[in-house]
PDB file of C-alpha atoms in Angstrom:
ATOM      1  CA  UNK M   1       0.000   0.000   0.000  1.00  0.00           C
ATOM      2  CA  UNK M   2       1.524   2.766  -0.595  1.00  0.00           C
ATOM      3  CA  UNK M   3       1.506   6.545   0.496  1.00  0.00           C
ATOM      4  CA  UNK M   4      -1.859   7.108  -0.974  1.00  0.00           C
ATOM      5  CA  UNK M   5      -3.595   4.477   0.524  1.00  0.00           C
ATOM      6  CA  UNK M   6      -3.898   2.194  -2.660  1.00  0.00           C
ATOM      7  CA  UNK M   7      -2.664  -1.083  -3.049  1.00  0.00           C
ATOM      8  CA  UNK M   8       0.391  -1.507  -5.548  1.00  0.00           C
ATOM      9  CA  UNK M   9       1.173  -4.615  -7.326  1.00  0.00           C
ATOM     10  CA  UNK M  10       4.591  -5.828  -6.755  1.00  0.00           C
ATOM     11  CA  UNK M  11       7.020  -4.957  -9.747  1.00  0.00           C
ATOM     12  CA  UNK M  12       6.667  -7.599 -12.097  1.00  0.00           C
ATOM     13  CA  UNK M  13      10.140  -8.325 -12.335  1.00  0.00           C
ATOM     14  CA  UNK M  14      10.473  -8.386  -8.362  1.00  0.00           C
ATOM     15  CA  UNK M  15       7.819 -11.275  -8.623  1.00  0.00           C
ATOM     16  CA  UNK M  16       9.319 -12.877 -11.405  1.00  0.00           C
ATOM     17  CA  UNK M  17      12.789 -12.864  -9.049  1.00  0.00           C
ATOM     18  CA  UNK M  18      10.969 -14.458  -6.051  1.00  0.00           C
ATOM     19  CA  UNK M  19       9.704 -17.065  -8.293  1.00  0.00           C
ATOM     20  CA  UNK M  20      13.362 -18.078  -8.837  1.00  0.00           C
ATOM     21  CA  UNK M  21      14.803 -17.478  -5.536  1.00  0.00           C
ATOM     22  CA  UNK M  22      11.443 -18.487  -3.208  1.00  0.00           C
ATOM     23  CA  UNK M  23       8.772 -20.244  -5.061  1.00  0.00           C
ATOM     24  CA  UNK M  24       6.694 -20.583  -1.390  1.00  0.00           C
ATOM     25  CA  UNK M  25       7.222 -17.276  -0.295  1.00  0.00           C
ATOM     26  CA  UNK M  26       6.260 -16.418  -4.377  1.00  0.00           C
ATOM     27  CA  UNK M  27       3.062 -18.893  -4.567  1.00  0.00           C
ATOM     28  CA  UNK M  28       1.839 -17.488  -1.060  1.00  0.00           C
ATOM     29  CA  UNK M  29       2.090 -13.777  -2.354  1.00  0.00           C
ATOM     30  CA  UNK M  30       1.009 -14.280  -5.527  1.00  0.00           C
ATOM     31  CA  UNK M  31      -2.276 -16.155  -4.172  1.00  0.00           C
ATOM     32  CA  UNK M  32      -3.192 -12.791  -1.725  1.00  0.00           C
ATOM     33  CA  UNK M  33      -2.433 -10.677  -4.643  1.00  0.00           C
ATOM     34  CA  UNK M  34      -4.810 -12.782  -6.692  1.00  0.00           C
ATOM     35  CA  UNK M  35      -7.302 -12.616  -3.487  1.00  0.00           C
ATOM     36  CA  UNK M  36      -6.703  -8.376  -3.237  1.00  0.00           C
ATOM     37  CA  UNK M  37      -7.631  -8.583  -6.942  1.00  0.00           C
ATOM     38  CA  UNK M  38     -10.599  -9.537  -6.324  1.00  0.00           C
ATOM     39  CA  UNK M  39     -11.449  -8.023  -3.243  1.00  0.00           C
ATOM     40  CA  UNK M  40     -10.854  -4.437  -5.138  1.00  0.00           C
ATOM     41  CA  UNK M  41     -13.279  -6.000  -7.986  1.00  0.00           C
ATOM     42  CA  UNK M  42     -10.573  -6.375 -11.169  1.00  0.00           C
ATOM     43  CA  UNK M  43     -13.088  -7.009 -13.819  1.00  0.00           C
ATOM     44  CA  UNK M  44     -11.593 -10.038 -15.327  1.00  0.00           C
ATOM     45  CA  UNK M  45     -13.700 -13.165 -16.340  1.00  0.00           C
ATOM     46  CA  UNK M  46     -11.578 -15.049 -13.531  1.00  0.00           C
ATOM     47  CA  UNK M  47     -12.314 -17.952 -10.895  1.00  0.00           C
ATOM     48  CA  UNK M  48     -10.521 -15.937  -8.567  1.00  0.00           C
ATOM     49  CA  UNK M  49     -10.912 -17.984  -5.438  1.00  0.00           C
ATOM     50  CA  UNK M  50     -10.255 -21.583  -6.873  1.00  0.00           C
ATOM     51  CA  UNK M  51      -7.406 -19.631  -8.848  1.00  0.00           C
ATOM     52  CA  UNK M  52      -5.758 -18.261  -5.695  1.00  0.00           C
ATOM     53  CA  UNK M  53      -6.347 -21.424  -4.004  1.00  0.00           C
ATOM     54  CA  UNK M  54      -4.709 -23.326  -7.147  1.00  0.00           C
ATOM     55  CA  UNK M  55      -1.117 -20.983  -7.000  1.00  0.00           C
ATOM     56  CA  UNK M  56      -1.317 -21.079  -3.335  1.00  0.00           C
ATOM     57  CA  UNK M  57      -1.202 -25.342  -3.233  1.00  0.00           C
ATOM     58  CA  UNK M  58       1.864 -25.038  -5.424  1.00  0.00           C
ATOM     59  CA  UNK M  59       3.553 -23.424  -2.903  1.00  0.00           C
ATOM     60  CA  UNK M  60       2.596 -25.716  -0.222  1.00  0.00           C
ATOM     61  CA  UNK M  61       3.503 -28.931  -2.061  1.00  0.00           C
ATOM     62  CA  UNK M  62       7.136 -27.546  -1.427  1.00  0.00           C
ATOM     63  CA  UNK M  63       6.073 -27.885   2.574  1.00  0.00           C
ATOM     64  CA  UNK M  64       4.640 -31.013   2.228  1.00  0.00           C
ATOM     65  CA  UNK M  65       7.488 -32.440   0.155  1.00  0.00           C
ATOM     66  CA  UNK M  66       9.805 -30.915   2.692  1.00  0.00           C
ATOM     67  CA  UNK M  67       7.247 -32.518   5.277  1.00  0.00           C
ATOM     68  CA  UNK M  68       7.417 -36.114   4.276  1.00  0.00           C
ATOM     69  CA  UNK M  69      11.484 -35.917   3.537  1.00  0.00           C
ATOM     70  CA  UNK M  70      11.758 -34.955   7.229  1.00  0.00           C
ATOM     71  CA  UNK M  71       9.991 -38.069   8.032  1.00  0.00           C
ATOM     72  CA  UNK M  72      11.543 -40.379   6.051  1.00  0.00           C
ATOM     73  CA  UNK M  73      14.876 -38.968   8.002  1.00  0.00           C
ATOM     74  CA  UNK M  74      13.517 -39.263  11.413  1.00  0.00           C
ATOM     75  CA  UNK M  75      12.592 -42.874  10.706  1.00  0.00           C
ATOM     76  CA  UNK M  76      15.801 -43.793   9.767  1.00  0.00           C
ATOM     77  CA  UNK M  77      17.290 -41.902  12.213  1.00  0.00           C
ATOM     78  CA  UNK M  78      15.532 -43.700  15.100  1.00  0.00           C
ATOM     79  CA  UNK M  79      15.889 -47.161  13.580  1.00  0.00           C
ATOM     80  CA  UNK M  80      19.758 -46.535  13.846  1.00  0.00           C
ATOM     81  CA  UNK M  81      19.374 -45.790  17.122  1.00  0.00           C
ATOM     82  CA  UNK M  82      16.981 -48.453  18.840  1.00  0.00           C
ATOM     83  CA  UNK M  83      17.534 -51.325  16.352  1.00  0.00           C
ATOM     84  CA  UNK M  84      20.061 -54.234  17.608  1.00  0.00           C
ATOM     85  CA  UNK M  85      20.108 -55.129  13.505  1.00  0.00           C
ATOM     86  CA  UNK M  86      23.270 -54.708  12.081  1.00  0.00           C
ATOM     87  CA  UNK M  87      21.509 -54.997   8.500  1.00  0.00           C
ATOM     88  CA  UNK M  88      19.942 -52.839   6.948  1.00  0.00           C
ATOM     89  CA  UNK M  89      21.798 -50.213   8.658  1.00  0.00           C
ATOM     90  CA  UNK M  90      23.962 -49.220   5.668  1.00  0.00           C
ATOM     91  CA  UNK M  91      20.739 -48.556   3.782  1.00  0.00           C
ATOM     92  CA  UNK M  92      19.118 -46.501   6.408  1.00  0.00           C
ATOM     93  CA  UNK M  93      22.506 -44.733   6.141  1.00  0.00           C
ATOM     94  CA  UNK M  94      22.154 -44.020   2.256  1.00  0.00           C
ATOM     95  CA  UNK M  95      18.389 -42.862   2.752  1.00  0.00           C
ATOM     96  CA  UNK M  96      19.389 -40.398   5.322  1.00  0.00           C
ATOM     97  CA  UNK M  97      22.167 -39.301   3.100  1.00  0.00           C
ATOM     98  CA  UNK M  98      20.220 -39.028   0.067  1.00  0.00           C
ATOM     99  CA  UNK M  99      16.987 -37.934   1.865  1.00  0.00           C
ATOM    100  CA  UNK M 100      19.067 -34.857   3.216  1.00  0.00           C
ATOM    101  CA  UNK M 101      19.955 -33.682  -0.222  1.00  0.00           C
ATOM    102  CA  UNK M 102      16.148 -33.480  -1.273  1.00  0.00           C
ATOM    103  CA  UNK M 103      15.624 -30.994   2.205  1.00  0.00           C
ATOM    104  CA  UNK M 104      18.866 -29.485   0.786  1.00  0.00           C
ATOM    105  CA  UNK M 105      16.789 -28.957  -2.972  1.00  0.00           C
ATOM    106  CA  UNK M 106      13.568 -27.988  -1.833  1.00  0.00           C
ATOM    107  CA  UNK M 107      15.081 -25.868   0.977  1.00  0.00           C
ATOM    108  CA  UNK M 108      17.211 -24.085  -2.233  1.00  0.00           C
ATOM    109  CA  UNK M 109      13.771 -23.753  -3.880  1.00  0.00           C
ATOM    110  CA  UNK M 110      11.989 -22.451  -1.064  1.00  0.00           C
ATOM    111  CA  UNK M 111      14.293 -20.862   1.588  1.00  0.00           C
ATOM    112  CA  UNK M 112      11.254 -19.511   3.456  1.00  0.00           C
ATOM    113  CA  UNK M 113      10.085 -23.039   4.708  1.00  0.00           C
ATOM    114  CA  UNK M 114      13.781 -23.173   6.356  1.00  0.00           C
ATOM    115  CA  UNK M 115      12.082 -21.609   9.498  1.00  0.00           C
ATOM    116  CA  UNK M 116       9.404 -24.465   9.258  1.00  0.00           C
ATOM    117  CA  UNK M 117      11.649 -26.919  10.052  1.00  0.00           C
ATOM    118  CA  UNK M 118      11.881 -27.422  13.382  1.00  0.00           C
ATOM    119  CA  UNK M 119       7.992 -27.019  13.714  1.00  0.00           C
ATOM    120  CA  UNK M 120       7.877 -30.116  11.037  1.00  0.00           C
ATOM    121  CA  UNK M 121      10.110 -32.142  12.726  1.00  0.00           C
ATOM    122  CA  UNK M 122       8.932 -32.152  16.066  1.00  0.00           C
ATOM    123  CA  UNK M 123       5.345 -32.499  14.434  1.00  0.00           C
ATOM    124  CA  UNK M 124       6.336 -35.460  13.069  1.00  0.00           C
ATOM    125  CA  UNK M 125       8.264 -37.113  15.812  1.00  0.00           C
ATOM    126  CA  UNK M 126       5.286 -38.944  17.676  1.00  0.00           C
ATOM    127  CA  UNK M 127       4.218 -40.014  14.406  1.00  0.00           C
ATOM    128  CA  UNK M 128       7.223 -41.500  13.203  1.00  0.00           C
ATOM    129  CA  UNK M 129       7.772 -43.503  16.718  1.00  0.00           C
ATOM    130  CA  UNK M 130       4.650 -45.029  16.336  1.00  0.00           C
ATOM    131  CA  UNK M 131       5.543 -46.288  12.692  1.00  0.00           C
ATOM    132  CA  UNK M 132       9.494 -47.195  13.763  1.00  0.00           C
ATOM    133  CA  UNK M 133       7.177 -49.109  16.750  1.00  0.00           C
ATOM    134  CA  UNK M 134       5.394 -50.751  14.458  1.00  0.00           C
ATOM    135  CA  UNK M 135       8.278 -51.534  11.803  1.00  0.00           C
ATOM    136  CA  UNK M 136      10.181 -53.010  14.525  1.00  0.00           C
ATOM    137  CA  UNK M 137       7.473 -55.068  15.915  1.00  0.00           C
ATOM    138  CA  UNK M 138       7.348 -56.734  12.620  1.00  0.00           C
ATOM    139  CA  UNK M 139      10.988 -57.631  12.716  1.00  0.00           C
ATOM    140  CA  UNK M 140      11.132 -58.745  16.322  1.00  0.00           C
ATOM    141  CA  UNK M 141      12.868 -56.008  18.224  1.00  0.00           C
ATOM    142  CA  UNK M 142      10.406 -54.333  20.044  1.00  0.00           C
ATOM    143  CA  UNK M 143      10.718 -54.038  23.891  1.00  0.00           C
ATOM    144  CA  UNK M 144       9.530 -51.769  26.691  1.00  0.00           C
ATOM    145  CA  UNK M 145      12.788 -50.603  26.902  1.00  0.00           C
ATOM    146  CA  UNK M 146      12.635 -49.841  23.062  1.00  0.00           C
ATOM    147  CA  UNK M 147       9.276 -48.581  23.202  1.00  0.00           C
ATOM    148  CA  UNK M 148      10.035 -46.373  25.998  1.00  0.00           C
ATOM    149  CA  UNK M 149      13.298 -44.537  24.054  1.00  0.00           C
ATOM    150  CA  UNK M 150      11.188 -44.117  20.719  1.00  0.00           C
ATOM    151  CA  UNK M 151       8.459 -41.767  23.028  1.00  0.00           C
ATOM    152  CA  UNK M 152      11.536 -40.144  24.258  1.00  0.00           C
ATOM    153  CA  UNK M 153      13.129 -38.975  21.246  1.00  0.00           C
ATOM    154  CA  UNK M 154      13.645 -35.049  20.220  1.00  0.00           C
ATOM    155  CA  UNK M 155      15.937 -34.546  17.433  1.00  0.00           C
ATOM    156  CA  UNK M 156      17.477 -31.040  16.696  1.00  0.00           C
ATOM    157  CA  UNK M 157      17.021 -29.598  13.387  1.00  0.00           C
ATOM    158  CA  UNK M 158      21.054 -29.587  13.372  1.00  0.00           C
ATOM    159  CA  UNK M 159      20.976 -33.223  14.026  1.00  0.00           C
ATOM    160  CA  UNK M 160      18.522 -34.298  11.465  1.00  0.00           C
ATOM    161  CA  UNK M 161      19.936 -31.317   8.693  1.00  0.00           C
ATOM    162  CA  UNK M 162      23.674 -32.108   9.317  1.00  0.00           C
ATOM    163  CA  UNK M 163      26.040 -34.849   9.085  1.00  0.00           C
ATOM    164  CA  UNK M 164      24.873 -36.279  12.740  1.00  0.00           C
ATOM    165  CA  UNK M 165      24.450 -39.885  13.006  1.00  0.00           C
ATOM    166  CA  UNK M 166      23.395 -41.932  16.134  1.00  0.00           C
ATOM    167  CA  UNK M 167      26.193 -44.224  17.667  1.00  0.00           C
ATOM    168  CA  UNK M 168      26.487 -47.303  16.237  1.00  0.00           C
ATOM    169  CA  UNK M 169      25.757 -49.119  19.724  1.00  0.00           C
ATOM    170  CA  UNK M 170      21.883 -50.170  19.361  1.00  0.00           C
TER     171      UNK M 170
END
């Protein structure tokens, strides 16, 4: 809004430059800018709501990619940590590894879900136990003991983001 009191549209080439660098932070403006639009009465044959609602879901199918990456981390993660298997450690390993570099892409994409992170992660947490609970019930290595340190777990966003791996000692 400017001076006046009426709403500017963003440059177009500032837009076009968060679509490269942000495409969340992009989607999400672009989809209030489509719901101003309409609010001020633009008279273009439009479906502004579903349209709004369209741009806006691109953006947030960077979260939930980012969403179910974290996940498949935090499952590996705690498998390394509570299983007594030795295999298939090494490819729990290589899907943490690999998993990290698709947070890395859609982080690169999207840096504005960066500060999302945390929030995902320790949404997902209880979730993930129960699964890892599950998983290892299946293959014989559940215990009270095991159940117990699954409902305790908290991983930082370092821990799950970084190069940090549990000990080796299940």
């Amino acid at each position: 809004v400017a001076a006046t009191g009426r709403w500017h549209p963003p440059a177009m080439s500032d837009a076009a430059d968060l679509h490269d660098s942000d495409f969340y932070l992009w989607a999400g403006q672009q989809a209030q800018a489509l719901r101003d639009a309409r609010e001020r009465g633009v008279n273009l044959p439009l479906d502004w709501n579903n349209l709004a609602e369209e741009v806006e879901s691109l953006g947030n199918s960077d979260r939930s990619r980012l969403r179910s990456h974290l996940r498949t981390i935090l499952e590996h993660l705690m498998k390394l940590q509570v299983s007594p298997a030795s295999e298939p450690r090494s490819g729990w390993r290589n899907t943490v590894r690999r998993t990290r570099q698709d947070v890395e892409d859609v982080l690169s994409d999207s840096p504005s879900l960066h500060g999302q992170v945390s929030g995902l992660i320790a949404e997902a947490g209880p979730r993930v136990a129960k699964l890892v609970a599950q998983d290892l019930s299946e293959r014989g290595e559940m215990s009270a003991a095991t159940q117990a340190r699954l409902n305790g777990f908290s991983f930082t966003e370092d821990q799950i983001l970084g190069d940090w791996f549990p000990d080796e000692t299940a």
